[in-house]
Amino acid sequence: MARIIYTYTDEAPMLATHSFLPIVQAFAKTADVEVATRDISLAGRILAAFNDLLPAAQQVPDALAELGDLAKTAEANIIKLPNISASVPQLKAAIAELQEKGFELPDYPDEIESDADKDVRARYDAVKGSAVNPVLREGNSDRRAPKAVKEYAKAHPHTMGEWSAESKTNVATMGADDFASNEKSVTFDAADELVIRHRAADGTETVLRESLKVLSGEILDATFMSVARLDDFLAAQIKRAKEEGVLFSVHLKATMMKVSDPIIFGHVVRAYFAETFKKFGAELIAAGLNGENGLGAVLTGIQGWENEAEIRAAIDSDLANGPALAMVNSDKGITNLHVPSDVIVDASMPAMIRSSGQMWNAAGAQQDTLAVIPDSSYASIYQVVIDDCRKHGAYDPRTMGTVPNVGLMAKKAEEYGSHDKTFKLESAGVVEVVNQAGEVVLSHEVAAGDIWRACQTKDDAVRDWVKLAVTRARASLTPAVFWLDSSRAHDAELIKKVEVYLADHDTDGLDIQILAPAAATALSVERIRRGEDTISVTGNVLRDYNTDLFPILELGTSAKMLSVVPLLAGGGLFETGAGGSAPKHVEQVVTENHLRWDSLGEFMALAESLRHAGADSLADALETATARFLNENKSPSRKAGELDNRGSHFWLTRFWAEAAAESNDAELAAKLAPVAEQLVADSETIETELLQAQGEAADLGGYYRVDAAKTDAVMRPSATFNKIIDSI
C-alpha cells in the first residue's frame, strides 16, 4: 500500500486539518493509499527537543527528524502544511502554554549563566525560526499558479489599491557595509573540513565553528554587516521618514533568518526609541529588553518596575517626536516594531504594494510609507515594482501574466542555511575561514557587535536546480530568467555553474537569460502588464520573496499556489501555501467559530501527492472537483454566518465524489458513486448544520497545542456529513 505523510502543523492550517484529514483518509482508502500524520507543530517540536528530560508519559516522537530521513529516500511522499517559524516571543508563549498543561519544560533562558542554561537555550534555539523547511526540503522548488486558479483570478479579480504618480512610498536600503556588499565567495575543488575562527585585536583567538565540512564543487560564502553603519543608516531613515511625512516601517525575515535578523530588529527598535535607550538603555538591556523581541516585549517586561511610568513616558515621547509608525493593528495599537514576526518582508511588502503602496497608520487610515530593508541583497526588487506602479498604476489581475518560480533550496542552500554559521562578534578583529591545510580561505575585518555569517550551496543542488528550470521552461514554453547578479560574489560563482550545467540540456528554442534581480524584476513586470508569463529562477531567499510577491499581486494571496518539490532521492514533497494570516484566522474561530482559511493549497498539493502515489484516477477526480469548486465560488467567506473552511471542505468533497462517480476507473466509480448520491441528497442538511455551528465562541483547548477532542468537535460539527465520511 502506498503511503502519504500529511503533516500536522499550527494555527489555521492545523484547524483545517481536523476537518479535512478525515475526508482525505477516507477517499485515499478507496485507492489503496494510506494517509498517516506526523506532528511537526511548534509544540510538537518543543516537546521532542526535551524527550530525554521529560517523563515517559510526556515524551513525543521526533517527527521532524523522522521526516528529514524520509525525505532522503525515494519512498518519500510528504504533504507539508505551513508551520510556525517561531520568533522568541512566540516560542516563549508556546513554552508557557505547554507548562500550564503540565509538561515539565524549563523556561527559555534569556541569559546564559551555566552549562545547563546553555544546553536548554541550544535546544530551544534549534526549534525557533525556520527549523522545519531546511530539514524537509531535500529538493528544489517548482511553484506556480495552476491554470484553474489563474483563470479564476482573471474572472473574479481581487481588489487592488489605486496608485498615485505622487506616491512618496519608497524602499530604503544600506547598499554598503551590509551583507550584500561585504560578501566573499569560493568554490571548492575538493572536499575539505574548515574552521571558522575570530582573532581579536589583542591576539586572542576564538573558534566560532570547530568543524565545517564542504564537498567538492560546493560554494561557500562569508559576509558581515557593520552595525555601526547600520545604526547610521537607521538614524538617517528615521529622520527621512519624519521629513517626508511618511510612515516608518521595517521589513525583515526575523523568523527564517533567526540569528541575524532579530539582532537587526533590535537595532531598529533602539534607533527609533533612541532617547528612551539613551536614558534607560543600560537598565533595559541588563533585563534582556534590548528590542530584539520588539517593543511589545519591552512594554511587558517593564511592568511593575518602580520607574515603569518614566520609561513609558520616554517611549511615548519618542513616538510623538519620531516619524509615524506603520501599524500592524491600528485598533489595538500594535506597531510595526511591536513583534519581529509581524513584519516578515515577503508577506508585508507585497501587501503594501497591493494596497496603493501604503500601510496603515495609527488612525486606521492608509498612508505612504518608507519601507526600510537594511540589507541590500534583494531590496531592489521591491523598489522596481514600486516605481513601476507609480509610473503605470496598479496591476490588473484580469489581464496580467504570471511569474512562476523555480527555486534553489535543496540541502539548506544559501542564506537560510546560515543559522549555525551566523555570529554576533563580541570584539573587533578578523574572522577567518581556514582549511585543513591551515590556509585562510575567506576573511573579514570586523568590529564589536558586527554580524558575520557564512552559508553553503552544494553542487548537486545547483545541478538539479538548472535541470528543473530547463524542464519547466520546456514544459510550459515560457521564458526563464536566472535572477543572478554577476557583481555579487556568491552569484558570480553560481553563474559559472549555471553556464556549465545549461550546456548539459537541450535549450534549443528556449528563451533562458541571466539577469541581476533588479533587471529581472523590471523585465518580469513589463511582461506581466502585457499578459505574458516569465519563470523566475532564483536562489532560496528570492524564492521565498517572489512566491509571495507575484502571487499576492496576481491572485490576492500566495496560499493558492501549487508548490511541488521533486526530492533529489526521487521522492516528492508537496507544499500547500502560505500561512501568514493564520493567527487572525484562529482568533476569529475562538471568538465566533468561523474559519476563513482557504484550503485550496491543500487540495492542489493532495492531487499531486496522490498522483505521485499512483492513485491517478483519484487525483484526476480531485483536480476536476477543484476546478468546479473554483468555478462555483465555494471558497470560504471572511464573514461569520457564511460559508467557511468547513463548508468549503464539504463542497470539495461532494464535487470530488461526483467526479469520481463519473470516472473511467470503474472500481473507483463503484466505491464513490453511493457517497456522491448521499452527499447530494443531504447537501441542504449538511449546509444547515455547518452554518448553525457558527456565531458563538469556540473552545479549542489551547493555541499551540489544542485539545484534539475539542478541536475535532469544533471542526467537524455536521453529524450528517461525518456519518457519510466515516462510512466510506
XYZ file of C-alpha atoms in Angstrom:
728
model
C 0.000 0.000 0.000
C 1.314 3.436 -0.931
C 1.670 5.896 1.928
C 1.326 9.662 2.143
C 2.512 11.616 5.179
C 0.222 14.567 5.916
C 1.936 16.972 8.312
C 0.164 18.305 11.382
C 1.291 21.882 11.926
C -0.038 25.056 13.553
C -2.756 27.674 13.710
C -5.314 27.851 10.869
C -3.779 25.069 8.714
C -3.850 22.808 11.769
C -7.515 23.608 12.424
C -8.330 22.915 8.777
C -6.572 19.553 9.108
C -9.011 18.477 11.829
C -11.795 18.981 9.272
C -10.125 17.885 6.047
C -7.903 14.981 7.062
C -10.750 12.511 7.795
C -12.059 13.211 4.287
C -8.608 12.691 2.758
C -8.053 9.437 4.613
C -11.475 8.101 3.655
C -11.103 8.864 -0.052
C -7.491 7.682 -0.187
C -8.532 4.278 1.158
C -10.599 3.750 -1.971
C -7.374 3.887 -3.988
C -5.437 1.703 -1.542
C -3.416 4.667 -0.256
C -2.711 5.153 3.450
C -2.583 8.729 4.737
C -0.661 8.999 8.010
C 0.173 12.115 10.027
C 3.316 13.416 11.679
C 3.257 16.261 14.183
C 5.790 18.938 13.233
C 3.926 21.735 15.018
C 5.874 24.176 17.161
C 4.575 22.481 20.317
C 5.461 19.045 18.987
C 8.966 20.162 18.082
C 9.485 21.728 21.520
C 8.468 18.539 23.300
C 10.624 16.377 21.034
C 13.640 18.529 21.880
C 13.314 17.547 25.561
C 12.381 13.875 25.262
C 15.343 12.809 27.382
C 14.304 15.155 30.192
C 10.537 14.630 30.162
C 8.647 11.854 31.954
C 7.839 8.911 29.698
C 4.152 9.851 29.531
C 5.037 13.300 28.157
C 7.533 12.211 25.518
C 6.628 12.514 21.840
C 8.304 11.139 18.705
C 10.751 13.427 16.919
C 8.597 13.592 13.809
C 10.705 16.230 12.097
C 13.860 14.118 12.330
C 11.914 11.116 11.038
C 10.593 13.071 8.049
C 14.039 14.529 7.411
C 15.370 10.996 6.995
C 12.369 10.005 4.878
C 12.908 12.977 2.555
C 16.258 11.499 1.582
C 14.608 8.359 0.211
C 12.689 7.529 -2.956
C 9.701 6.420 -0.842
C 9.007 9.927 0.470
C 5.565 11.352 -0.278
C 5.023 14.237 2.133
C 2.339 16.932 2.169
C 3.766 19.892 4.044
C 1.362 22.458 5.501
C 2.510 25.868 6.776
C 4.022 25.804 10.252
C 5.052 28.485 12.714
C 8.613 29.704 12.203
C 8.787 30.930 15.757
C 10.244 34.191 16.953
C 11.356 34.261 20.592
C 8.044 35.791 21.801
C 6.102 33.013 20.056
C 8.484 30.386 21.408
C 8.059 31.673 24.967
C 4.278 31.745 24.580
C 4.269 28.131 23.399
C 6.520 27.062 26.280
C 4.242 28.805 28.788
C 1.146 27.085 27.368
C 2.799 23.676 27.491
C 3.924 24.296 31.081
C 0.355 25.242 32.006
C -0.765 21.929 30.528
C 1.593 20.119 32.887
C 4.573 19.472 30.644
C 7.765 19.673 32.667
C 9.665 22.028 30.391
C 12.325 24.502 31.517
C 11.888 28.230 30.888
C 13.660 29.797 27.929
C 16.897 31.242 29.413
C 17.399 34.859 28.351
C 20.821 34.859 29.984
C 23.340 32.010 29.948
C 24.680 31.514 33.457
C 25.502 27.803 33.456
C 26.134 24.822 31.205
C 22.548 23.755 31.878
C 21.302 27.127 30.582
C 23.499 26.720 27.531
C 22.030 23.279 26.834
C 18.426 24.459 27.260
C 18.993 27.516 25.066
C 20.558 25.374 22.329
C 17.562 23.030 22.324
C 15.077 25.884 22.090
C 17.137 27.758 19.500
C 17.085 24.658 17.313
C 13.274 24.823 17.354
C 12.771 28.519 16.647
C 12.841 30.191 13.255
C 12.919 28.175 10.070
C 13.566 24.847 11.746
C 11.292 22.735 9.558
C 11.812 23.714 5.940
C 15.580 23.184 5.695
C 15.128 19.665 7.074
C 12.379 18.605 4.679
C 13.475 20.436 1.545
C 15.807 17.830 0.107
C 14.914 19.070 -3.343
C 14.354 22.270 -5.299
C 11.076 24.111 -5.654
C 8.683 24.275 -8.599
C 5.999 26.774 -7.574
C 3.296 28.120 -9.859
C -0.348 29.126 -10.084
C -2.353 26.257 -11.596
C -4.291 27.175 -14.712
C -7.666 26.839 -12.972
C -6.568 29.206 -10.203
C -5.176 31.758 -12.625
C -8.302 31.679 -14.774
C -10.482 32.103 -11.697
C -8.426 35.120 -10.596
C -8.897 36.689 -14.028
C -12.640 36.073 -13.987
C -13.054 37.128 -10.341
C -10.310 39.732 -9.787
C -9.341 40.643 -6.260
C -9.235 44.282 -5.232
C -6.133 46.350 -5.948
C -5.494 49.773 -4.438
C -5.068 52.675 -6.831
C -1.580 54.115 -7.177
C -0.809 57.807 -7.423
C 2.011 59.213 -9.519
C 2.669 61.426 -6.490
C 3.171 58.491 -4.113
C 6.039 59.057 -1.679
C 6.439 55.368 -0.910
C 9.975 54.041 -1.352
C 12.380 51.398 -0.156
C 15.429 52.375 1.874
C 18.412 50.035 1.981
C 22.056 50.259 3.035
C 23.923 49.409 -0.161
C 27.273 49.479 1.630
C 28.779 47.737 4.652
C 25.941 45.207 4.606
C 25.713 41.512 3.801
C 25.459 42.072 0.053
C 28.421 44.422 -0.256
C 30.786 42.575 2.089
C 30.228 39.139 0.591
C 33.120 36.893 -0.465
C 32.671 33.506 -2.082
C 34.716 30.493 -3.073
C 34.040 27.174 -4.820
C 35.971 24.173 -3.512
C 37.732 21.861 -5.946
C 37.878 19.086 -3.375
C 36.186 18.114 -0.126
C 37.601 19.824 2.935
C 36.950 20.472 6.608
C 37.023 24.094 7.682
C 37.357 26.025 10.896
C 35.771 29.426 11.487
C 37.764 31.480 13.969
C 37.914 35.022 15.314
C 41.242 36.692 16.089
C 40.777 39.723 18.323
C 42.947 42.813 18.091
C 44.917 41.656 21.162
C 45.654 38.294 19.535
C 43.033 36.275 21.420
C 41.722 33.513 19.183
C 38.190 32.116 19.497
C 36.901 29.191 17.473
C 33.395 30.036 16.283
C 32.816 26.797 14.392
C 35.158 23.906 15.014
C 34.223 21.779 12.034
C 32.516 22.818 8.817
C 32.619 20.126 6.161
C 32.373 21.048 2.491
C 32.117 18.837 -0.591
C 33.841 19.038 -3.928
C 32.142 21.669 -6.076
C 30.454 23.319 -3.101
C 30.130 27.101 -2.859
C 30.871 28.772 0.476
C 30.062 32.429 1.120
C 31.090 34.632 4.003
C 29.976 38.162 4.764
C 29.156 40.563 7.582
C 27.049 43.593 8.379
C 28.655 46.569 10.102
C 26.359 47.526 12.956
C 27.952 50.964 13.212
C 26.964 51.652 9.611
C 23.577 50.022 10.282
C 22.943 52.431 13.144
C 23.961 55.417 10.996
C 21.659 54.193 8.227
C 18.702 53.717 10.570
C 19.092 57.155 12.125
C 19.108 58.682 8.644
C 15.962 56.804 7.605
C 14.070 57.785 10.752
C 14.954 61.409 10.002
C 13.989 60.986 6.344
C 10.583 59.480 7.130
C 9.847 62.350 9.514
C 10.867 64.967 6.964
C 8.918 63.358 4.122
C 5.803 62.880 6.227
C 5.572 59.162 5.513
C 5.197 56.152 7.768
C 8.344 54.428 9.002
C 8.349 50.651 8.672
C 10.965 47.935 8.797
C 10.757 44.667 6.864
C 12.960 41.722 7.845
C 12.937 37.943 7.999
C 13.255 37.602 11.752
C 11.931 34.043 11.765
C 13.761 32.438 8.838
C 16.977 34.377 9.487
C 16.698 33.547 13.157
C 20.118 34.787 14.275
C 20.887 37.849 12.136
C 17.511 39.496 11.643
C 16.384 39.573 15.298
C 19.656 41.367 16.051
C 18.950 43.841 13.242
C 15.390 44.286 14.522
C 16.803 45.170 17.923
C 18.964 47.871 16.330
C 15.855 49.283 14.627
C 13.900 49.406 17.895
C 16.805 51.071 19.713
C 17.292 53.545 16.856
C 13.645 54.602 16.799
C 13.433 54.843 20.594
C 16.850 56.458 20.791
C 16.093 58.815 23.689
C 14.459 56.037 25.701
C 17.525 53.819 25.320
C 19.833 56.780 25.944
C 18.199 57.269 29.345
C 17.250 53.727 30.314
C 19.197 51.515 27.923
C 21.614 50.055 30.441
C 18.768 49.006 32.706
C 16.636 47.663 29.865
C 19.446 45.725 28.201
C 20.527 44.245 31.535
C 16.989 42.890 31.853
C 17.147 41.368 28.359
C 14.907 44.097 26.903
C 17.201 45.138 24.068
C 14.477 45.429 21.451
C 15.281 42.195 19.618
C 11.925 40.769 20.702
C 10.166 44.018 19.877
C 8.547 46.952 21.624
C 5.817 44.645 22.907
C 8.359 42.650 24.910
C 9.808 45.879 26.352
C 6.384 47.117 27.454
C 5.570 43.757 29.010
C 8.988 43.446 30.627
C 8.875 46.765 32.490
C 5.530 46.075 34.114
C 5.876 46.504 37.857
C 9.178 48.378 37.718
C 9.479 51.390 40.016
C 10.284 53.611 37.044
C 7.774 51.991 34.682
C 5.876 55.259 34.269
C 9.077 57.139 33.399
C 10.094 54.591 30.777
C 6.605 54.563 29.261
C 6.670 58.355 29.134
C 10.013 58.249 27.336
C 8.624 55.741 24.829
C 5.572 57.932 24.261
C 7.860 60.920 23.738
C 9.899 59.072 21.110
C 6.671 58.063 19.376
C 5.460 61.654 19.401
C 8.733 63.125 18.148
C 9.618 60.448 15.614
C 8.000 59.652 12.278
C 4.596 57.981 12.410
C 4.989 54.213 12.623
C 3.282 51.787 10.303
C 0.752 49.732 12.217
C 0.123 46.008 12.258
C -3.163 46.536 14.095
C -4.296 50.152 14.447
C -7.265 49.250 16.665
C -5.028 47.560 19.226
C -2.102 49.962 18.885
C 0.251 47.266 17.595
C 3.039 48.975 15.679
C 5.453 47.707 13.084
C 8.044 47.497 15.862
C 5.999 45.526 18.411
C 6.778 41.932 17.373
C 9.517 40.872 14.925
C 7.410 38.078 13.425
C 4.721 40.611 12.432
C 6.860 42.283 9.768
C 8.042 39.404 7.615
C 9.302 41.059 4.445
C 7.961 38.601 1.887
C 4.390 38.978 3.209
C 4.378 42.618 4.319
C 5.932 44.212 1.222
C 3.548 42.664 -1.357
C 0.586 43.567 0.859
C 1.795 47.164 0.936
C 2.296 47.271 -2.844
C -1.152 45.787 -3.409
C -2.677 48.464 -1.114
C -1.664 51.521 -3.157
C 1.875 51.312 -1.789
C 0.561 52.253 1.626
C 0.406 50.842 5.127
C -1.952 51.628 7.986
C -1.289 54.500 10.373
C -2.382 54.886 13.998
C -5.671 56.476 12.929
C -6.581 53.421 10.868
C -6.006 55.184 7.538
C -3.611 54.254 4.744
C -0.502 56.363 4.242
C 2.609 56.392 2.066
C 5.495 54.556 3.652
C 9.273 54.406 3.809
C 9.935 50.662 3.789
C 13.288 50.022 5.453
C 15.004 46.812 4.321
C 18.522 47.184 5.757
C 20.407 44.566 3.718
C 20.544 45.465 0.033
C 20.779 41.918 -1.347
C 17.215 41.898 -2.675
C 15.664 45.215 -1.615
C 15.884 46.491 -5.182
C 13.163 44.147 -6.430
C 10.551 45.934 -4.346
C 11.752 49.381 -5.402
C 11.455 48.354 -9.058
C 7.849 47.228 -8.543
C 7.018 50.397 -6.594
C 8.499 52.574 -9.333
C 6.600 50.630 -11.973
C 3.279 51.095 -10.124
C 3.985 54.769 -9.524
C 4.536 55.216 -13.268
C 1.905 52.884 -14.731
C -0.621 52.363 -11.913
C -1.756 49.173 -10.206
C -1.617 45.838 -11.979
C -4.836 44.377 -13.353
C -5.476 40.798 -12.176
C -7.871 40.336 -15.114
C -5.118 40.683 -17.690
C -1.757 40.284 -16.005
C 0.605 37.438 -16.725
C 2.120 35.141 -14.147
C 5.604 34.677 -12.679
C 6.108 31.070 -11.558
C 9.286 30.193 -9.710
C 11.966 27.529 -9.787
C 13.838 27.929 -6.522
C 17.209 26.665 -5.336
C 16.676 25.344 -1.826
C 17.881 21.739 -1.693
C 20.265 20.744 1.085
C 19.821 24.026 3.008
C 21.071 26.046 0.068
C 22.117 29.652 0.540
C 21.178 32.127 3.261
C 18.516 30.050 5.006
C 21.190 27.504 5.795
C 23.344 30.038 7.614
C 21.863 29.817 11.128
C 24.572 27.661 12.632
C 27.238 29.765 10.946
C 25.998 33.228 11.986
C 27.672 35.050 14.867
C 27.394 38.338 16.704
C 31.016 39.266 17.342
C 31.983 40.296 20.835
C 35.109 42.212 19.898
C 36.935 43.779 16.977
C 39.368 41.694 14.962
C 39.367 39.350 12.000
C 37.057 36.434 11.220
C 38.754 33.761 9.149
C 37.666 30.583 7.429
C 40.623 28.202 7.481
C 41.008 24.913 5.601
C 42.697 21.715 6.741
C 45.990 22.834 5.251
C 45.924 25.895 7.509
C 45.217 28.294 4.642
C 42.844 31.217 5.145
C 40.119 30.746 2.541
C 37.962 33.779 3.417
C 38.426 36.594 5.918
C 36.859 39.866 7.078
C 37.953 42.634 9.414
C 35.124 43.213 11.860
C 34.145 45.444 14.764
C 32.480 44.572 18.052
C 28.785 43.794 17.563
C 29.057 43.123 13.834
C 27.017 40.226 12.445
C 29.088 37.708 10.470
C 27.681 34.746 8.601
C 28.623 32.006 6.172
C 26.371 29.879 4.016
C 26.775 26.863 1.781
C 25.355 25.784 -1.568
C 26.034 22.239 -2.681
C 26.892 21.386 -6.257
C 24.289 18.651 -6.725
C 21.587 21.074 -5.558
C 22.662 23.604 -8.203
C 22.829 20.949 -10.922
C 19.304 19.770 -10.101
C 18.051 23.389 -9.969
C 19.286 24.083 -13.501
C 17.710 20.850 -14.728
C 14.379 21.761 -13.107
C 14.467 25.227 -14.675
C 15.019 23.848 -18.162
C 12.360 21.178 -17.624
C 9.813 23.772 -16.512
C 10.696 26.161 -19.366
C 10.348 23.327 -21.884
C 7.071 22.028 -20.413
C 5.363 25.430 -20.497
C 7.342 27.007 -23.363
C 7.852 30.025 -21.117
C 10.919 32.307 -20.965
C 13.042 31.656 -17.889
C 15.301 34.138 -16.134
C 18.007 33.255 -13.626
C 17.971 36.122 -11.105
C 21.728 36.328 -10.541
C 23.944 39.387 -10.204
C 27.438 38.940 -11.657
C 28.716 41.740 -9.404
C 27.756 39.830 -6.253
C 30.357 37.291 -5.108
C 28.024 34.355 -4.480
C 26.030 34.908 -7.643
C 29.228 35.098 -9.711
C 30.143 31.606 -8.520
C 26.627 30.371 -9.238
C 26.662 31.850 -12.745
C 29.767 29.814 -13.580
C 27.919 26.631 -12.634
C 24.680 27.634 -14.375
C 26.504 28.267 -17.643
C 28.202 24.866 -17.454
C 25.065 22.927 -16.475
C 22.819 24.606 -19.038
C 25.058 23.062 -21.686
C 24.027 19.622 -20.397
C 20.451 20.204 -21.577
C 18.631 20.796 -24.822
C 17.802 24.507 -24.677
C 17.191 24.985 -28.398
C 14.176 27.199 -28.910
C 14.050 28.202 -25.250
C 14.459 31.778 -24.008
C 16.768 31.493 -20.992
C 18.552 34.551 -19.605
C 20.680 35.540 -16.635
C 19.863 38.966 -15.183
C 20.562 40.792 -11.921
C 17.480 40.859 -9.643
C 16.541 44.487 -10.380
C 16.732 43.943 -14.145
C 14.920 40.608 -13.847
C 12.132 42.299 -11.876
C 11.825 45.069 -14.458
C 11.555 42.535 -17.278
C 9.012 40.427 -15.386
C 6.676 43.316 -14.519
C 6.932 44.674 -18.064
C 5.843 41.280 -19.358
C 3.040 40.708 -16.825
C 1.495 44.033 -17.842
C 1.347 42.616 -21.378
C -0.234 39.420 -20.076
C 2.963 37.422 -20.634
C 4.473 34.822 -18.325
C 8.084 34.647 -17.136
C 9.655 31.948 -14.963
C 11.825 33.371 -12.198
C 14.712 31.018 -11.454
C 16.106 32.142 -8.134
C 18.085 31.324 -5.065
C 16.481 30.400 -1.786
C 15.590 33.762 -0.276
C 14.388 35.235 -3.563
C 12.330 32.073 -3.997
C 10.555 32.985 -0.780
C 10.145 36.641 -1.772
C 8.949 36.014 -5.330
C 6.498 33.276 -4.416
C 4.693 35.794 -2.228
C 5.214 38.991 -4.239
C 3.814 37.896 -7.587
C 1.024 35.595 -6.343
C -0.284 38.288 -3.976
C -0.436 40.710 -6.893
C -1.832 38.145 -9.339
C -4.171 36.111 -7.136
C -4.604 38.187 -3.996
C -2.839 35.526 -1.922
C 0.140 33.198 -2.075
C -1.861 30.381 -0.455
C -3.316 29.323 -3.819
C -0.001 28.370 -5.398
C 0.944 24.831 -6.304
C 4.315 24.003 -4.792
C 5.981 20.777 -5.880
C 9.416 19.776 -4.611
C 10.879 16.842 -6.556
C 13.266 15.418 -3.966
C 16.790 14.608 -5.039
C 16.431 10.969 -3.995
C 13.286 10.534 -6.084
C 10.534 11.151 -3.543
C 8.129 14.053 -3.503
C 7.371 16.936 -1.135
C 4.169 18.855 -1.788
C 3.765 22.202 -0.042
C 0.411 23.847 0.440
C 0.896 27.604 0.555
C 1.473 30.467 2.931
C 0.262 30.821 6.497
C 0.988 34.462 7.239
C -2.566 35.435 8.166
C -3.202 32.289 10.159
C -3.140 33.901 13.664
C -6.019 36.232 12.750
C -7.948 33.252 11.409
C -7.580 31.411 14.715
C -8.735 34.475 16.622
C -11.937 34.533 14.572
C -12.573 30.846 15.287
C -12.181 31.398 19.014
C -14.487 34.420 19.061
C -17.187 33.407 16.554
C -16.461 29.858 15.358
C -15.739 30.823 11.763
C -12.570 29.699 9.990
C -11.856 31.653 6.840
C -8.700 29.704 5.979
C -8.764 28.653 2.334
C -7.611 25.050 1.870
C -7.173 25.375 -1.879
C -3.439 24.849 -1.416
C -4.137 21.566 0.361
C -6.449 20.448 -2.450
C -3.795 21.074 -5.104
C -0.945 19.537 -3.132
C -3.059 16.487 -2.372
C -3.793 15.894 -6.061
C -0.071 15.932 -6.875
C 0.676 13.684 -3.901
C -1.997 11.177 -4.916
C -0.620 11.091 -8.438
C 2.871 10.509 -7.003
C 1.370 7.599 -5.022
C -0.028 6.074 -8.202
C -3.663 6.999 -7.497
C -4.084 8.789 -10.824
C -7.851 8.359 -11.158
C -8.498 9.710 -7.668
C -6.119 12.603 -8.385
C -7.868 13.375 -11.673
C -11.228 13.434 -9.898
C -9.841 15.787 -7.262
C -8.495 18.170 -9.897
C -11.870 18.151 -11.640
C -13.526 18.865 -8.294
C -11.115 21.684 -7.509
C -11.830 23.386 -10.834
C -15.579 23.111 -10.173
C -15.017 24.334 -6.607
C -13.439 27.493 -8.007
C -15.978 27.996 -10.769
C -18.873 27.690 -8.336
C -17.128 30.008 -5.848
C -17.128 27.714 -2.838
C -14.098 29.312 -1.178
C -14.560 30.451 2.425
C -16.070 33.829 3.215
C -14.399 36.184 5.667
C -17.740 36.805 7.413
C -19.243 34.649 10.156
C -22.580 33.135 9.249
C -21.465 32.420 5.703
C -19.550 29.560 4.098
C -16.313 28.912 5.963
C -13.445 26.431 5.717
C -15.588 23.519 6.897
C -18.279 24.311 4.351
C -15.705 24.558 1.588
C -14.431 21.118 2.584
C -17.954 19.743 2.248
C -18.400 21.158 -1.250
C -14.990 19.954 -2.380
C -15.862 16.503 -1.018
C -19.183 16.412 -2.833
C -17.619 17.549 -6.107
C -14.794 15.032 -5.650
C -17.209 12.174 -5.103
C -19.314 13.230 -8.080
C -16.226 13.427 -10.313
C -15.063 10.018 -9.099
C -18.506 8.562 -9.766
C -18.114 9.595 -13.416
C -14.546 8.317 -13.669
C -13.431 5.860 -16.335
C -11.976 3.900 -13.439
C -14.901 1.542 -12.836
C -13.638 0.337 -9.459
C -13.251 3.885 -8.124
C -16.616 4.917 -9.539
C -18.337 1.970 -7.877
C -16.850 2.854 -4.484
C -17.659 6.561 -4.530
C -20.900 6.801 -6.542
C -23.017 5.901 -3.463
C -21.102 8.522 -1.471
C -21.842 11.129 -4.118
C -25.539 10.233 -4.027
C -25.665 10.615 -0.251
C -23.805 13.941 -0.289
C -26.086 15.356 -2.982
C -29.199 14.177 -1.168
C -28.074 15.550 2.200
C -26.458 18.790 0.979
C -29.090 21.070 2.463
C -28.970 19.353 5.852
C -25.176 19.392 5.952
C -25.002 23.072 4.993
C -27.518 23.948 7.698
C -25.581 22.007 10.335
C -22.311 23.672 9.336
C -23.773 27.181 9.379
C -25.599 26.658 12.662
C -22.282 25.902 14.349
C -21.100 29.445 13.748
C -21.625 32.602 15.753
C -20.568 31.553 19.257
C -17.170 31.357 20.894
C -15.286 28.091 20.294
C -13.132 26.235 22.794
C -10.060 24.630 21.214
C -8.389 23.803 24.498
C -5.217 25.635 23.536
C -3.448 27.567 20.824
C -0.072 25.942 20.272
C -1.262 22.521 21.485
C -5.011 22.221 21.136
C -7.199 19.589 22.755
C -7.783 17.073 19.959
C -11.291 16.060 21.016
C -12.468 19.647 21.483
C -10.959 20.719 18.178
C -12.481 17.777 16.331
C -15.861 18.782 17.727
C -15.384 22.368 16.544
C -14.083 21.458 13.099
C -16.500 18.567 12.381
C -19.863 19.973 13.530
C -22.087 18.240 10.964
C -23.216 14.827 12.226
C -24.739 14.062 8.833
C -21.519 14.796 6.941
C -19.385 12.937 9.473
C -21.545 9.817 9.200
C -21.152 9.722 5.428
C -17.377 10.214 5.548
C -16.826 7.740 8.368
C -18.772 5.070 6.480
C -16.515 5.090 3.407
